Coordinates of C-alpha atoms in Angstrom, one line a residue:
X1 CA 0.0 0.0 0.0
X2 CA 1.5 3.5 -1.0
X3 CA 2.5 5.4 2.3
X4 CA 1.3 9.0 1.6
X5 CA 3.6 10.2 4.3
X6 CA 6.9 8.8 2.6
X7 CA 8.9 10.9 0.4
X8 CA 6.8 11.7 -3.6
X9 CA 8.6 10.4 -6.7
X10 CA 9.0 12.2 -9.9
X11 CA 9.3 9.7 -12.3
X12 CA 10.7 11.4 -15.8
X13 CA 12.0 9.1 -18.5
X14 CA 12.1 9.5 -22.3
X15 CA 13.2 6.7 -25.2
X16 CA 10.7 3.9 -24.1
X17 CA 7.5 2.8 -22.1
X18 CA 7.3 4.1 -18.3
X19 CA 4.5 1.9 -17.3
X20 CA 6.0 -0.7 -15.3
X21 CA 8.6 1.9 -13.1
X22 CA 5.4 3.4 -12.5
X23 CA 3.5 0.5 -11.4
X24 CA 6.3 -0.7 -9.3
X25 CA 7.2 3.0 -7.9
X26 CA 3.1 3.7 -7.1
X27 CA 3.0 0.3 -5.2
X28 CA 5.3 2.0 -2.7
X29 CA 4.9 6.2 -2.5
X30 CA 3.2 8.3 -4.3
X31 CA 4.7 9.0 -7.9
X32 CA 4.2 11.6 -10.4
X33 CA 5.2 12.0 -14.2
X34 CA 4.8 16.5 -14.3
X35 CA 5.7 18.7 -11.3
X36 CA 2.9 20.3 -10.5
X37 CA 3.5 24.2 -11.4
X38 CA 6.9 26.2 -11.9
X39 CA 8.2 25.1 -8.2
X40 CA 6.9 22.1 -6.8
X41 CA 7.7 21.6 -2.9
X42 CA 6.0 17.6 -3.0
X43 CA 8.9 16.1 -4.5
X44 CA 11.8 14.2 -2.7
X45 CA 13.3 12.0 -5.0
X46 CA 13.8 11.9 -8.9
X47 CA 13.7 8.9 -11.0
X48 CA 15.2 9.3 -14.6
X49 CA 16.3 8.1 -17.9
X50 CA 17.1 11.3 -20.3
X51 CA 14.9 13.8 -18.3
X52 CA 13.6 17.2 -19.9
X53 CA 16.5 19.3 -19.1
X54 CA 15.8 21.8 -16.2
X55 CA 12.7 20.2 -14.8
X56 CA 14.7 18.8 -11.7
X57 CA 15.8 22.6 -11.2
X58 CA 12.0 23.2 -10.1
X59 CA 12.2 20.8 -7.4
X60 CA 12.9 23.1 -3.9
X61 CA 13.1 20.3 -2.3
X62 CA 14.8 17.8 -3.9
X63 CA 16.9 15.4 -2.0
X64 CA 18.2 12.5 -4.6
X65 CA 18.4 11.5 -7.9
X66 CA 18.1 8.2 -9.3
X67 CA 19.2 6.9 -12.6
X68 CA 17.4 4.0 -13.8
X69 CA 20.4 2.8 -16.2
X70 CA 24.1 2.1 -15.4
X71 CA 25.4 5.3 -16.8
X72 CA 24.7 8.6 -15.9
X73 CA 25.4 11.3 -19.0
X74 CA 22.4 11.7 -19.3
X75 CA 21.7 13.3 -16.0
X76 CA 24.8 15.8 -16.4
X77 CA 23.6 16.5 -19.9
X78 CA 20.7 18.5 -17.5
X79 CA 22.8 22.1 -17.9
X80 CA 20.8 23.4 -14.8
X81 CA 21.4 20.0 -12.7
X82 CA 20.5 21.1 -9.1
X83 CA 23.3 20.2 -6.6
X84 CA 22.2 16.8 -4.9
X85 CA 23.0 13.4 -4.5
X86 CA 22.7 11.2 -8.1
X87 CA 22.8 7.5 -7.3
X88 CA 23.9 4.6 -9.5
X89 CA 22.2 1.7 -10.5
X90 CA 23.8 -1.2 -8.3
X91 CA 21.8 -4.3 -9.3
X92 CA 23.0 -8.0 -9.2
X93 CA 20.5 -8.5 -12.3
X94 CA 22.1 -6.1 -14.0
X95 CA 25.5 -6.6 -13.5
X96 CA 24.9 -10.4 -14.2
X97 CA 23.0 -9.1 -17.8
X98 CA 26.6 -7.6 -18.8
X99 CA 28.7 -10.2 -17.7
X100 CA 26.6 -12.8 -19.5
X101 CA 26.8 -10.3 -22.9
X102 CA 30.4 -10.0 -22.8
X103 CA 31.2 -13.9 -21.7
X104 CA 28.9 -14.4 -24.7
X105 CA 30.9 -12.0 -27.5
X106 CA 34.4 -13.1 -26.4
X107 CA 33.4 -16.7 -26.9
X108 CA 31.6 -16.1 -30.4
X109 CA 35.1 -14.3 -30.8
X110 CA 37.6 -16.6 -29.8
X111 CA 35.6 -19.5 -31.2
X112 CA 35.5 -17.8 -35.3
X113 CA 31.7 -17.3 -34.8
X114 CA 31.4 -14.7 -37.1
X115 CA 33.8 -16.9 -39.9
X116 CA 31.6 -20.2 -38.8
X117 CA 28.1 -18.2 -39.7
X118 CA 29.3 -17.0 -43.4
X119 CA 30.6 -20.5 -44.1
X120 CA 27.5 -22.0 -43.2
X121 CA 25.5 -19.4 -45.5
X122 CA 27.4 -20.6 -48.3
X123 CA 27.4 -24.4 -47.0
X124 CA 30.9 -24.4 -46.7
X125 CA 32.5 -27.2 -45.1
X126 CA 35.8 -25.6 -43.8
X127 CA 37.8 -25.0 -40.8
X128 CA 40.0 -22.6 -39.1
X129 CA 42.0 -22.9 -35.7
X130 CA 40.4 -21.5 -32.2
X131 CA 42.6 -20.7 -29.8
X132 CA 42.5 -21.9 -26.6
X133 CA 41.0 -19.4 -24.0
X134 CA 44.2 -19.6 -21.9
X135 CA 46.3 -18.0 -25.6
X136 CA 43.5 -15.1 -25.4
X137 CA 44.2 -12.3 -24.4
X138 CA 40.8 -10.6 -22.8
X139 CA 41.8 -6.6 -21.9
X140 CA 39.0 -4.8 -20.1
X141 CA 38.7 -1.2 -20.6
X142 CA 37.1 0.4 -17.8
X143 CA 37.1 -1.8 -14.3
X144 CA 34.3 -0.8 -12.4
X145 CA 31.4 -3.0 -10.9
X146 CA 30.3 -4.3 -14.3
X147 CA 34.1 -4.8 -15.4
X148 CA 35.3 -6.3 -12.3
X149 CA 32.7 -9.0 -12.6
X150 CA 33.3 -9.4 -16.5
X151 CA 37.2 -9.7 -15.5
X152 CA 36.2 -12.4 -12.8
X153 CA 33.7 -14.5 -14.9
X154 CA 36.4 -14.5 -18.1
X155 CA 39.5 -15.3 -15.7
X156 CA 37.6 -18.5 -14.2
X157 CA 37.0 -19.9 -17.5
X158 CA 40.4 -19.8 -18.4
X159 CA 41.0 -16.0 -20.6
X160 CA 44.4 -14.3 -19.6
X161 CA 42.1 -11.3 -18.0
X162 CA 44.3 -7.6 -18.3
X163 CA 42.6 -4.6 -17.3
X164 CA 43.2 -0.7 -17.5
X165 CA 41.3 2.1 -14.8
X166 CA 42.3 5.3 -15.0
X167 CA 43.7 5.2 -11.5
X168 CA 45.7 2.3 -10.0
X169 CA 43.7 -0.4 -8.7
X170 CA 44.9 -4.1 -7.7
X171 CA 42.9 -7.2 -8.8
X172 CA 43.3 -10.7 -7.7
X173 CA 44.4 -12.8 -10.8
X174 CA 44.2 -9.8 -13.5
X175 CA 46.8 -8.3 -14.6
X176 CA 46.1 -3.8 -14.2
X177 CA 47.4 -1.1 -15.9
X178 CA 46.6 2.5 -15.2
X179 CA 46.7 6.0 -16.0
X180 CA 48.1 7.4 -19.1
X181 CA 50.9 5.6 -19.5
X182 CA 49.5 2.1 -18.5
X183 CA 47.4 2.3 -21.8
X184 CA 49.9 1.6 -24.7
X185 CA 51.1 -1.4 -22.9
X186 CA 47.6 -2.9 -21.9
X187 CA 46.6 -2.0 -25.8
X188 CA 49.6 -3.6 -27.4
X189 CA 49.2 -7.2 -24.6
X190 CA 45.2 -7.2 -25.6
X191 CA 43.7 -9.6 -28.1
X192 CA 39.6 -8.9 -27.7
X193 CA 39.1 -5.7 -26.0
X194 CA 36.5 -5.0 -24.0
X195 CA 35.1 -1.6 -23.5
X196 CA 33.1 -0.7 -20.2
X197 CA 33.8 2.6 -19.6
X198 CA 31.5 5.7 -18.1
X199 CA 30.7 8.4 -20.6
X200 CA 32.5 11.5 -19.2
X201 CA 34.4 14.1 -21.3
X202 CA 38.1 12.7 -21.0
X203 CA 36.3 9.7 -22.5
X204 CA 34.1 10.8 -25.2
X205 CA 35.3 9.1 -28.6
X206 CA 38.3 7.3 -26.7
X207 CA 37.6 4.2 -28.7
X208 CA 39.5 5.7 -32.2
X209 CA 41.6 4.9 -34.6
X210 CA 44.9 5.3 -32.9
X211 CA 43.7 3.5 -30.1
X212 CA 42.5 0.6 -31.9
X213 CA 46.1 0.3 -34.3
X214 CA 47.7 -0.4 -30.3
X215 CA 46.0 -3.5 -30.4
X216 CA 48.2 -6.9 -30.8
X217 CA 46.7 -8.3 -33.9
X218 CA 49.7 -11.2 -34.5
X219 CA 47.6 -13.6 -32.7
X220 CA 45.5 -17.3 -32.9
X221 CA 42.6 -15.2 -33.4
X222 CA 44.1 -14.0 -36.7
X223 CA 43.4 -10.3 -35.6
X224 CA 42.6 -7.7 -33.1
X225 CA 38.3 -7.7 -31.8
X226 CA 36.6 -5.1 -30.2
X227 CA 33.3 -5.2 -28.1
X228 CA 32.0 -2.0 -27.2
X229 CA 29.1 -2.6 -24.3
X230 CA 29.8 1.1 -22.7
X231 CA 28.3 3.8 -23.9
X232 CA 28.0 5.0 -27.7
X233 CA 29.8 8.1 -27.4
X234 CA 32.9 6.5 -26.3
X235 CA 33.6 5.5 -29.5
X236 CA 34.3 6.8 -33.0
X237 CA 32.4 4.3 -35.5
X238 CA 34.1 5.9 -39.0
X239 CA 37.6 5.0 -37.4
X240 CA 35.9 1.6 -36.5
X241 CA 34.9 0.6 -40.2
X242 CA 38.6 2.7 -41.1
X243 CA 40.0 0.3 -39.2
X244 CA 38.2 -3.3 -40.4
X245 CA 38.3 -2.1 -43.9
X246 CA 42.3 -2.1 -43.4
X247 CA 42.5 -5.2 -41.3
X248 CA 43.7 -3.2 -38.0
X249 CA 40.5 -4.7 -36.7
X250 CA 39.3 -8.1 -37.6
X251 CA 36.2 -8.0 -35.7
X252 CA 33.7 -5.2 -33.3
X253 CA 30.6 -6.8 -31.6
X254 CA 29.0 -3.2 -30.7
X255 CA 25.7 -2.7 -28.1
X256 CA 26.2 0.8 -28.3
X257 CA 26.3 3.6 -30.8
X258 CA 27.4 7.3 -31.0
X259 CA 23.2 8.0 -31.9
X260 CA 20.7 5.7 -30.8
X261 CA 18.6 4.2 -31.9
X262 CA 21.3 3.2 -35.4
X263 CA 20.2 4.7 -38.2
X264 CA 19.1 2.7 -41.0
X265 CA 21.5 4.2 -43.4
X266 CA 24.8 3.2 -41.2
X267 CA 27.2 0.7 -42.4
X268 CA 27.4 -0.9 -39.6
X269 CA 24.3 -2.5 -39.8
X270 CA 25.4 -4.9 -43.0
X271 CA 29.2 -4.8 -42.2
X272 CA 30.5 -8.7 -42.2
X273 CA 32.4 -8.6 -39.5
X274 CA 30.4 -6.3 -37.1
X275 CA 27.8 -7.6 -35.3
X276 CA 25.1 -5.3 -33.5
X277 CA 22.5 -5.4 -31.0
X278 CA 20.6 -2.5 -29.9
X279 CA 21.9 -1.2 -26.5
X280 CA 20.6 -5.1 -25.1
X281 CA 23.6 -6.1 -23.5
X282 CA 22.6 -4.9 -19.6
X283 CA 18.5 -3.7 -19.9
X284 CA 17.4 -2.0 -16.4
X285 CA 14.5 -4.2 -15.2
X286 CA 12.1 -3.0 -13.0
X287 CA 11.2 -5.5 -11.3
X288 CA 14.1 -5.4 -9.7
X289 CA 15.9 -1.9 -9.5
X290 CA 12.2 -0.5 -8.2
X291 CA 12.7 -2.4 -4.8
X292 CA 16.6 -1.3 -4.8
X293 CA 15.7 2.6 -5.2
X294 CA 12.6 2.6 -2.3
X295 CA 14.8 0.7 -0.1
X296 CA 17.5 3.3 -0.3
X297 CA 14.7 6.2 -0.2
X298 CA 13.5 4.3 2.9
X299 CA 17.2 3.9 4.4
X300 CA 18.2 7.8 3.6
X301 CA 14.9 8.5 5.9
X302 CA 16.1 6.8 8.5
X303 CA 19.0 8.9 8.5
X304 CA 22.1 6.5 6.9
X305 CA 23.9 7.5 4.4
X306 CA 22.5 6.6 0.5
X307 CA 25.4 4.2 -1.6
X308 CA 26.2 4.1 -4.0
X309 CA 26.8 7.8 -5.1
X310 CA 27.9 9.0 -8.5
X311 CA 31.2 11.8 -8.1
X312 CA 30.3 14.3 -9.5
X313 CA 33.9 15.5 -10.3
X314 CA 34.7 12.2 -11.9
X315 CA 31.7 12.1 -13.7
X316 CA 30.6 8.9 -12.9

């Protein structure tokens, strides 16, 4: 039953259907989809996914925002973002969604999925080596909760796991790199590369050409891979085609794209060695991120601290 004395909801998403988060968030507190008027005092909390820029500044008494995806550019794209806690989505669902996408591309990678799937279009009877998982070099990009888990789930079925943050950080069994000067070295040691880094500005269209020519394509896999399961503006999709038209890139299983949804007219879509799926790999459930964000709401009005907090100077 909704407690009417609990902290009200403004639930403002854009890009797909609301109706379950609102179910889910009405069963629990009141929960609205317009303030009401130029300065509503009613509202506590914010739940969002690409909210109308400068409608959270009309909230006096705003106390948190939620996001109800992993990343969170699209809050900070808000120019007039009022100055309170944005919290992440933490969610064992979710995190397990991304480690079961990426498990699932590096395998299809290291196993010639993509050569496997033209042969049998042409009933071809053919075969070409697969390396063993223990000759594959797996780099992470980016080793935050949904990385470290990738890193963990790769390493115990046998990949040689590397991964680069951009400050130091120590990881049982994975071999880190860091900074600036950690990145030529983790490129050049990395067979399939994995990309799971935030959105901020120091990492907007990181994923270019350069970067991907660092890559160690003399390999069993015949060729660097990339699989891009970040965000879409980390990467730079002409140097991407540049670079599989050239054969600096054998292969890119991408989830994300610089526009969503991919236009029609992009090459990417009927490429043969890029395989797509429309932002898929780790899709926020409701059913159970809704429970996740109310507990929190009812923990913060208790008086302990929220978690999971985004840093605002770092971006994410």
């Amino acid at each position: 039953m909704t407690d009417q004395r609990a902290g009200r909801i403004l639930l403002s998403v854009q890009g797909f259907n609301p109706k379950k988060w609102h179910e889910l968030l009405s069963a629990e507190r009141q929960v609205v989809t317009e303030p009401q008027g130029e300065s509503d005092p009613s509202i506590d909390y914010a739940v969002v996914w690409k909210h109308q820029p400068g409608i959270l500044a009309t909230l006096p008494n705003l106390k948190a925002i939620f996001s109800i995806g992993a990343g969170v550019d699209h809050i900070f794209a808000d120019p007039k973002l009022p100055d309170v806690p944005i919290v992440r989505v933490v969610a064992g669902n979710l995190t397990q969604h991304m480690v079961d996408y990426v498990v699932w591309r590096v395998l299809d990678h290291q196993r010639q999925g993509m050569f496997y799937r033209a042969e049998q279009a042409k009933k071809s009877w053919r075969e070409i080596a697969q390396p063993a998982s223990p000759d594959v070099s797996v780099g992470i990009l980016g080793l935050g909760e949904l990385g470290l888990a990738a890193a963990k789930a790769l390493k115990a079925i046998g990949f040689d796991v590397k991964g680069w943050t951009r400050t130091e950080k120590s990881v049982d069994g994975v071999e880190t790199f860091s900074g600036e000067a950690g990145l030529t070295p983790f490129l050049n040691a990395t067979d399939i590369l994995v990309v799971l880094l935030p959105h901020t500005p120091a990492t907007e269209g990181i994923v270019d050409y350069e970067l991907l020519s660092k890559l160690r394509r003399d390999n069993g896999l015949g060729g660097a891979c990339l699989i891009n399961a970040g965000r879409g503006k980390l990467q730079k999709e002409a140097d991407i085609l540049r670079a599989l038209d050239d054969g600096t890139l054998k292969e890119a299983s991408l989830d994300v794209f610089e526009t969503e949804p991919l236009a029609a007219t992009s090459p990417l879509w009927t490429h043969p060695r890029v395989f797509v799926t429309p932002h898929a790999a780790a899709t926020s459930d409701a059913r159970h991120l809704v429970p996740l964000m109310v507990e929190q709401m009812d923990r913060f009005e208790r008086g302990d601290p929220l978690q999971h907090l985004v840093d605002r100077k770092a971006g994410y």
